[in-house]
Coordinates of C-alpha atoms and ligand atoms in Angstrom, one line a residue:
M1 CA 86.0 159.1 158.3
E2 CA 82.4 159.6 159.2
L3 CA 80.7 158.2 162.3
Q4 CA 77.0 157.8 162.0
L5 CA 76.0 157.0 165.5
K6 CA 72.3 156.8 164.9
Q7 CA 72.6 154.3 162.0
G8 CA 75.4 152.5 163.9
E9 CA 77.8 152.9 161.0
V10 CA 81.3 154.0 160.4
H11 CA 82.1 155.2 156.9
V12 CA 85.7 155.3 155.8
Y13 CA 86.6 157.1 152.6
L14 CA 89.8 156.0 150.9
A15 CA 91.9 158.1 148.5
H16 CA 95.4 157.7 147.1
G17 CA 98.3 160.1 146.9
D18 CA 100.0 161.2 143.7
K19 CA 101.2 158.2 142.0
P20 CA 102.2 158.4 138.4
E21 CA 102.6 154.6 137.7
W22 CA 100.1 151.8 138.4
P23 CA 100.6 148.1 137.8
C24 CA 98.3 146.5 135.2
A25 CA 95.9 144.1 137.0
E26 CA 96.6 141.5 134.3
C27 CA 100.4 141.5 133.8
G28 CA 101.8 143.8 136.5
A29 CA 103.5 146.1 134.1
S30 CA 103.7 149.8 135.2
C31 CA 101.2 151.9 133.4
A32 CA 99.9 155.4 133.4
L33 CA 96.8 156.3 135.4
Y34 CA 93.8 156.4 133.1
D35 CA 90.8 157.4 135.2
H36 CA 88.8 156.4 138.3
Q37 CA 85.6 154.4 138.5
P38 CA 82.7 155.9 140.3
E39 CA 82.8 155.6 144.1
R40 CA 81.5 152.3 145.5
P41 CA 81.2 150.7 149.0
W42 CA 82.8 147.6 150.6
R43 CA 81.5 146.1 153.8
H44 CA 84.5 145.7 156.1
L45 CA 84.9 144.1 159.6
D46 CA 82.8 145.9 162.2
T47 CA 84.5 148.6 164.3
C48 CA 83.4 147.9 167.8
Q49 CA 79.6 147.5 167.5
Y50 CA 79.4 149.6 164.3
R51 CA 78.9 148.2 160.8
T52 CA 81.9 149.6 158.9
I53 CA 81.9 150.5 155.2
L54 CA 84.8 151.5 153.1
H55 CA 84.3 153.9 150.1
A56 CA 86.7 154.4 147.2
S57 CA 86.9 155.2 143.6
P58 CA 89.1 152.5 142.2
P59 CA 91.8 153.8 139.8
R60 CA 92.1 152.4 136.3
S61 CA 95.4 152.1 134.5
E62 CA 96.1 151.8 130.8
C63 CA 98.4 148.9 129.7
A64 CA 99.8 148.9 126.2
Q65 CA 99.0 145.2 126.0
H66 CA 95.8 144.8 128.0
G67 CA 94.1 148.2 127.7
V68 CA 92.2 149.9 130.4
R69 CA 91.9 147.9 133.6
V70 CA 90.8 148.5 137.2
V71 CA 93.9 148.2 139.4
K72 CA 94.1 145.4 142.0
L73 CA 92.9 146.7 145.3
P74 CA 94.8 145.7 148.4
W75 CA 91.7 145.3 150.5
A76 CA 89.4 143.3 148.2
E77 CA 89.2 140.9 145.3
A78 CA 87.8 142.3 142.1
N79 CA 84.0 142.4 141.9
S80 CA 83.5 141.7 145.6
R81 CA 81.3 144.0 147.7
F82 CA 83.2 142.9 150.8
T83 CA 86.7 143.5 152.0
A84 CA 88.9 140.4 152.0
L85 CA 89.0 140.5 155.8
M86 CA 85.2 140.5 155.9
E87 CA 85.0 137.6 153.4
G88 CA 87.6 135.7 155.3
L89 CA 85.6 136.1 158.5
A90 CA 82.4 134.9 156.8
I91 CA 84.3 131.9 155.4
A92 CA 85.8 131.0 158.8
W93 CA 82.3 131.1 160.3
L94 CA 80.7 129.1 157.5
K95 CA 83.1 126.3 158.3
H96 CA 81.4 125.9 161.7
A97 CA 77.8 127.1 161.3
S98 CA 75.0 126.8 158.9
Q99 CA 74.6 129.4 156.1
K100 CA 71.5 130.6 157.8
A101 CA 73.2 131.2 161.1
V102 CA 76.1 133.0 159.6
A103 CA 73.9 135.2 157.5
E104 CA 71.9 136.2 160.6
Q105 CA 74.9 136.8 162.8
L106 CA 76.9 138.9 160.3
G107 CA 73.8 140.7 158.8
L108 CA 74.2 139.3 155.3
S109 CA 71.5 138.4 152.8
W110 CA 71.1 135.0 151.2
D111 CA 72.6 136.2 148.0
E112 CA 75.6 137.7 149.8
I113 CA 76.3 134.5 151.8
H114 CA 75.9 132.3 148.7
G115 CA 78.2 134.7 146.7
I116 CA 80.9 134.4 149.4
L117 CA 80.6 130.6 149.5
E118 CA 80.6 130.3 145.7
R119 CA 83.7 132.6 145.3
A120 CA 85.5 130.7 148.0
V121 CA 84.9 127.4 146.2
E122 CA 86.0 128.9 142.8
R123 CA 89.1 130.2 144.4
G124 CA 89.9 126.9 146.1
L125 CA 89.3 124.8 143.0
A126 CA 91.6 127.2 141.0
R127 CA 94.3 126.8 143.6
R128 CA 94.3 123.1 143.5
K129 CA 97.6 121.5 142.7
A130 CA 97.7 118.5 140.3
E131 CA 98.7 116.0 142.9
K132 CA 98.8 112.3 142.2
I133 CA 95.5 110.5 142.9
P134 CA 96.2 106.8 143.1
Y135 CA 93.0 105.7 144.7
L136 CA 89.6 107.1 143.8
G137 CA 86.1 106.2 145.1
V138 CA 83.0 107.0 143.0
D139 CA 80.1 107.3 145.3
E140 CA 76.4 108.3 144.8
K141 CA 74.6 110.3 147.4
A142 CA 70.8 110.9 147.5
F143 CA 70.0 114.6 147.5
R144 CA 66.9 115.1 149.6
K145 CA 64.0 112.8 149.0
G146 CA 62.6 111.7 145.7
H147 CA 65.7 109.9 144.5
K148 CA 67.7 112.7 143.1
Y149 CA 71.3 111.7 143.1
L150 CA 74.7 113.3 143.1
T151 CA 77.9 111.6 142.0
L152 CA 80.9 112.2 144.2
V153 CA 84.5 111.4 143.4
N154 CA 86.5 110.9 146.5
D155 CA 90.3 111.1 146.7
L156 CA 90.8 108.1 149.1
T157 CA 94.4 109.0 149.8
R158 CA 93.9 112.6 150.8
N159 CA 90.4 112.1 152.2
R160 CA 88.6 114.8 150.3
V161 CA 85.9 115.2 147.7
L162 CA 87.4 116.0 144.3
Y163 CA 84.3 116.3 142.2
V164 CA 80.6 116.5 142.6
A165 CA 78.0 116.3 139.7
E166 CA 74.3 115.9 139.3
D167 CA 72.6 112.5 138.8
R168 CA 74.4 109.2 138.5
E169 CA 74.6 108.8 134.8
Q170 CA 77.7 108.2 132.7
R171 CA 77.8 111.9 131.9
S172 CA 77.8 112.7 135.6
L173 CA 81.2 111.0 135.9
D174 CA 82.4 112.0 132.4
G175 CA 82.7 115.6 133.6
F176 CA 85.4 114.6 136.2
W177 CA 88.1 113.4 133.9
P178 CA 88.8 116.8 132.1
T179 CA 89.5 118.4 135.5
L180 CA 92.7 116.2 135.7
T181 CA 96.0 116.6 134.0
E182 CA 97.3 113.8 131.8
E183 CA 99.8 112.9 134.6
Q184 CA 97.1 112.8 137.2
R185 CA 95.1 110.4 135.0
D186 CA 98.1 108.2 134.6
S187 CA 98.6 108.2 138.4
I188 CA 95.3 106.4 139.0
E189 CA 95.9 102.9 140.3
A190 CA 92.4 101.9 141.2
V191 CA 88.8 103.2 141.2
A192 CA 86.3 101.8 143.7
M193 CA 82.6 101.9 142.8
D194 CA 79.3 100.2 143.0
M195 CA 78.4 97.7 140.4
W196 CA 76.8 100.4 138.3
D197 CA 77.4 100.3 134.5
P198 CA 77.2 104.0 133.8
Y199 CA 80.2 104.5 136.1
V200 CA 82.0 101.5 134.6
D201 CA 81.5 102.9 131.1
S202 CA 82.8 106.3 132.1
V203 CA 86.0 104.9 133.6
R204 CA 86.5 102.6 130.6
E205 CA 86.4 105.5 128.3
H206 CA 88.8 107.7 130.3
V207 CA 91.3 105.6 132.2
R208 CA 93.9 103.2 130.7
E209 CA 93.9 99.5 131.7
T210 CA 90.6 99.9 133.3
D211 CA 90.1 96.1 133.7
K212 CA 92.8 96.0 136.4
K213 CA 91.7 99.2 138.0
I214 CA 88.0 99.0 138.7
V215 CA 87.3 97.6 142.2
F216 CA 83.7 96.9 143.0
D217 CA 82.8 98.0 146.5
K218 CA 82.6 95.1 148.9
F219 CA 79.8 96.8 150.9
H220 CA 77.8 97.0 147.8
I221 CA 78.4 93.3 147.2
A222 CA 77.4 92.6 150.8
K223 CA 74.2 94.6 150.2
H224 CA 73.2 92.4 147.2
L225 CA 73.9 89.2 149.2
A226 CA 71.9 90.5 152.2
E227 CA 69.0 91.3 149.8
G228 CA 69.2 87.8 148.5
V229 CA 69.0 86.4 152.1
D230 CA 66.0 88.7 152.8
R231 CA 64.1 87.5 149.7
V232 CA 64.7 83.9 150.8
R233 CA 63.5 84.7 154.3
R234 CA 60.3 86.5 153.1
R235 CA 59.3 83.6 150.9
E236 CA 60.1 81.0 153.6
H237 CA 58.4 83.0 156.4
K238 CA 55.2 83.1 154.4
A239 CA 55.3 79.3 153.8
L240 CA 56.1 78.5 157.4
K241 CA 53.4 80.8 158.8
A242 CA 50.8 79.1 156.6
E243 CA 51.7 75.9 158.6
G244 CA 51.6 77.8 161.9
D245 CA 55.4 77.9 162.3
D246 CA 56.5 81.4 163.4
R247 CA 60.2 80.8 163.9
L248 CA 61.1 83.5 161.4
T249 CA 58.8 86.1 162.8
G250 CA 60.7 89.3 163.7
T251 CA 64.0 88.0 162.6
K252 CA 64.6 90.2 159.6
Y253 CA 67.3 92.3 161.1
D254 CA 69.0 89.4 162.9
W255 CA 70.0 88.0 159.4
L256 CA 71.5 91.3 158.5
R257 CA 73.5 91.8 161.6
N258 CA 76.9 90.6 162.5
P259 CA 76.3 87.9 165.1
A260 CA 79.4 89.0 166.9
T261 CA 77.5 92.1 168.0
M262 CA 74.7 90.1 169.6
E263 CA 74.6 89.4 173.2
G264 CA 73.5 86.6 175.6
E265 CA 70.1 85.2 175.0
Q266 CA 69.7 86.8 171.6
R267 CA 73.0 85.4 170.4
R268 CA 72.0 81.9 171.6
E269 CA 68.6 82.1 169.9
F270 CA 70.1 83.3 166.6
A271 CA 72.7 80.5 166.8
Q272 CA 70.0 78.0 167.0
L273 CA 68.2 79.5 164.1
R274 CA 71.2 79.7 161.8
Q275 CA 72.2 76.2 162.5
S276 CA 68.7 75.0 161.7
E277 CA 67.6 73.3 158.4
L278 CA 65.8 76.5 157.3
K279 CA 66.4 77.8 153.8
T280 CA 67.1 81.2 155.3
A281 CA 69.9 79.7 157.4
R282 CA 71.5 78.3 154.2
A283 CA 71.1 81.6 152.4
W284 CA 72.7 83.3 155.4
A285 CA 75.6 80.8 155.4
L286 CA 76.1 81.5 151.7
K287 CA 76.3 85.2 152.3
E288 CA 78.8 84.9 155.2
T289 CA 80.9 82.5 153.2
A290 CA 80.9 84.8 150.1
M291 CA 82.1 87.7 152.2
A292 CA 85.0 85.6 153.6
F293 CA 86.5 86.0 150.1
F294 CA 87.6 89.5 151.0
N295 CA 89.9 88.2 153.8
Y296 CA 92.1 86.4 151.3
V297 CA 95.6 87.8 150.7
Y298 CA 96.5 85.8 147.6
E299 CA 94.5 85.6 144.4
R300 CA 94.9 81.9 143.7
P301 CA 93.2 80.6 146.9
A302 CA 90.7 83.4 146.6
R303 CA 89.7 82.3 143.1
K304 CA 89.4 78.8 144.3
H305 CA 87.2 79.9 147.2
F306 CA 84.9 81.8 144.9
H307 CA 84.7 79.0 142.4
W308 CA 83.7 76.6 145.2
W309 CA 81.3 79.1 146.7
Y310 CA 79.7 79.8 143.3
N311 CA 79.0 76.1 142.7
W312 CA 77.5 75.7 146.2
A313 CA 75.3 78.7 145.6
M314 CA 74.1 77.4 142.2
R315 CA 73.3 74.0 143.7
S316 CA 71.5 75.6 146.7
R317 CA 68.0 75.7 145.0
L318 CA 67.6 79.1 146.5
Q319 CA 66.7 81.3 143.5
P320 CA 67.6 84.7 145.0
M321 CA 71.0 83.4 146.0
K322 CA 71.6 81.9 142.6
E323 CA 70.8 85.2 141.0
V324 CA 73.3 87.0 143.2
A325 CA 75.9 84.4 142.5
A326 CA 75.5 84.7 138.8
M327 CA 75.9 88.4 139.0
L328 CA 79.0 88.2 141.1
K329 CA 80.5 85.7 138.6
R330 CA 79.8 88.1 135.8
R331 CA 81.5 90.9 137.7
F332 CA 84.3 88.7 139.2
D333 CA 87.2 90.3 137.3
N334 CA 86.6 93.5 139.1
I335 CA 85.8 92.0 142.4
I336 CA 89.1 90.1 142.8
T337 CA 90.9 93.4 142.2
Y338 CA 90.0 94.2 145.8
L339 CA 92.7 91.9 147.0
R340 CA 95.4 94.0 145.4
H341 CA 94.1 97.4 146.2
Q342 CA 92.0 96.9 149.3
I343 CA 89.8 99.9 148.7
T344 CA 86.1 100.7 149.0
N345 CA 84.3 103.6 147.5
A346 CA 83.0 105.1 150.7
A347 CA 84.4 108.3 151.9
S348 CA 86.1 108.0 155.3
E349 CA 83.8 108.3 158.3
S350 CA 85.0 111.8 159.1
L351 CA 84.3 113.0 155.5
N352 CA 80.9 111.2 155.5
A353 CA 80.0 113.0 158.8
K354 CA 80.8 116.3 157.1
I355 CA 78.6 115.4 154.1
Q356 CA 75.8 114.4 156.5
W357 CA 76.2 117.8 158.2
V358 CA 76.0 119.6 154.9
K359 CA 72.8 117.7 154.2
Y360 CA 71.4 118.4 157.6
T361 CA 72.0 122.1 157.3
A362 CA 70.8 122.1 153.7
R363 CA 67.3 123.4 154.5
G364 CA 68.1 126.9 153.2
Y365 CA 69.6 125.7 149.9
R366 CA 67.6 127.0 147.1
N367 CA 69.0 124.7 144.5
K368 CA 71.3 121.8 143.9
Q369 CA 74.2 124.0 142.8
N370 CA 74.3 125.6 146.2
F371 CA 74.4 122.1 147.8
I372 CA 77.2 121.1 145.5
N373 CA 79.1 124.2 146.4
A374 CA 78.6 123.4 150.1
I375 CA 80.1 119.9 149.6
Y376 CA 83.2 121.4 147.9
F377 CA 83.4 124.0 150.6
H378 CA 83.3 121.6 153.5
C379 CA 84.7 118.4 152.0
G380 CA 86.9 119.5 149.2
G381 CA 90.0 120.1 151.3
L382 CA 90.3 123.5 149.6
D383 CA 92.3 126.6 150.4
L384 CA 89.3 129.1 150.5
A385 CA 90.6 132.4 151.9
P386 CA 90.6 135.5 149.7
A387 CA 94.0 136.4 148.4
P388 CA 94.6 139.9 149.7
T389 CA 94.4 138.7 153.4
K390 CA 97.5 136.6 153.0
Ligands
LIG1 ZN1 99.0 144.4 131.2

């Protein structure tokens, strides 16, 4: 050991005693010592306030089958410049603080912190078991501004992100299926998603009996209906204003809100508005009635409700609502699947909060891959610790 007080460092030099046999790093068979690699350093946990560095010349053994290999070191994974305890510490901190903060506190460079995170994710993904995944949610997330997207596959049962890919194309989702075993693929009972054809096509190509399994997200449907209402409102507002009628002024968000969350005066005012003869009020009633579909338990009455609603919408003479109704009719086979599976594609609130946090602390991310790794790290439900610490 060497104590360098001025530099604030402790250097520990490791050597081994006489040992004729060494296990092959590949198969574990006892082999003869071949030689030693040149000495190299590993950053270890600090000793008191001193940065602590281990030094060693790793032995290499010669296996009849695998040739000359560096033996497994008890303090570090292969190719790491940190001891497993040090990496474990960085990983534990990374779960709670931004990459920038951890790098600063532990005296690590960007490359080092990214390397630790990337290895942790690789390790975690490799350790994943092939559990059943009955309910999946395919979700898109905007990555920074400028409409760059990521595709996320959520395991709705275990509340974790299974897969992240760039863009929201068919190929983005296509990459997910090969990560599953045949059994896992057969265990899929339903996949929730937005009404987005590239995703539909990918599921169709990779999952059996897709038609019964795709469930269009009810919040995505609600969004389309709300947009329809808003288009009706904008048009009507313009016409009314031209006649000096400002009833619709400042009401945009009232039509999007749940009236149950309104209070007192506001609630009474809105009630008057939505019971009026306004077109916007009719569009709003159409939206609310359409969403009542999702409260049905049985398919037959639900079908009847939709059929009746669809005819009402088509007779409404409200063009935006007619357009939404036509779309919902076209998509209906994968809307009614909701009643059986009752799933939406959104990650749970706790998972979403984590993703938001990853986005929020993403300022230091140099590229999308680092952002993707961070999602796996925080939301993948992975076992991340380096092996030798166990
Ligand atoms: Zn071997």
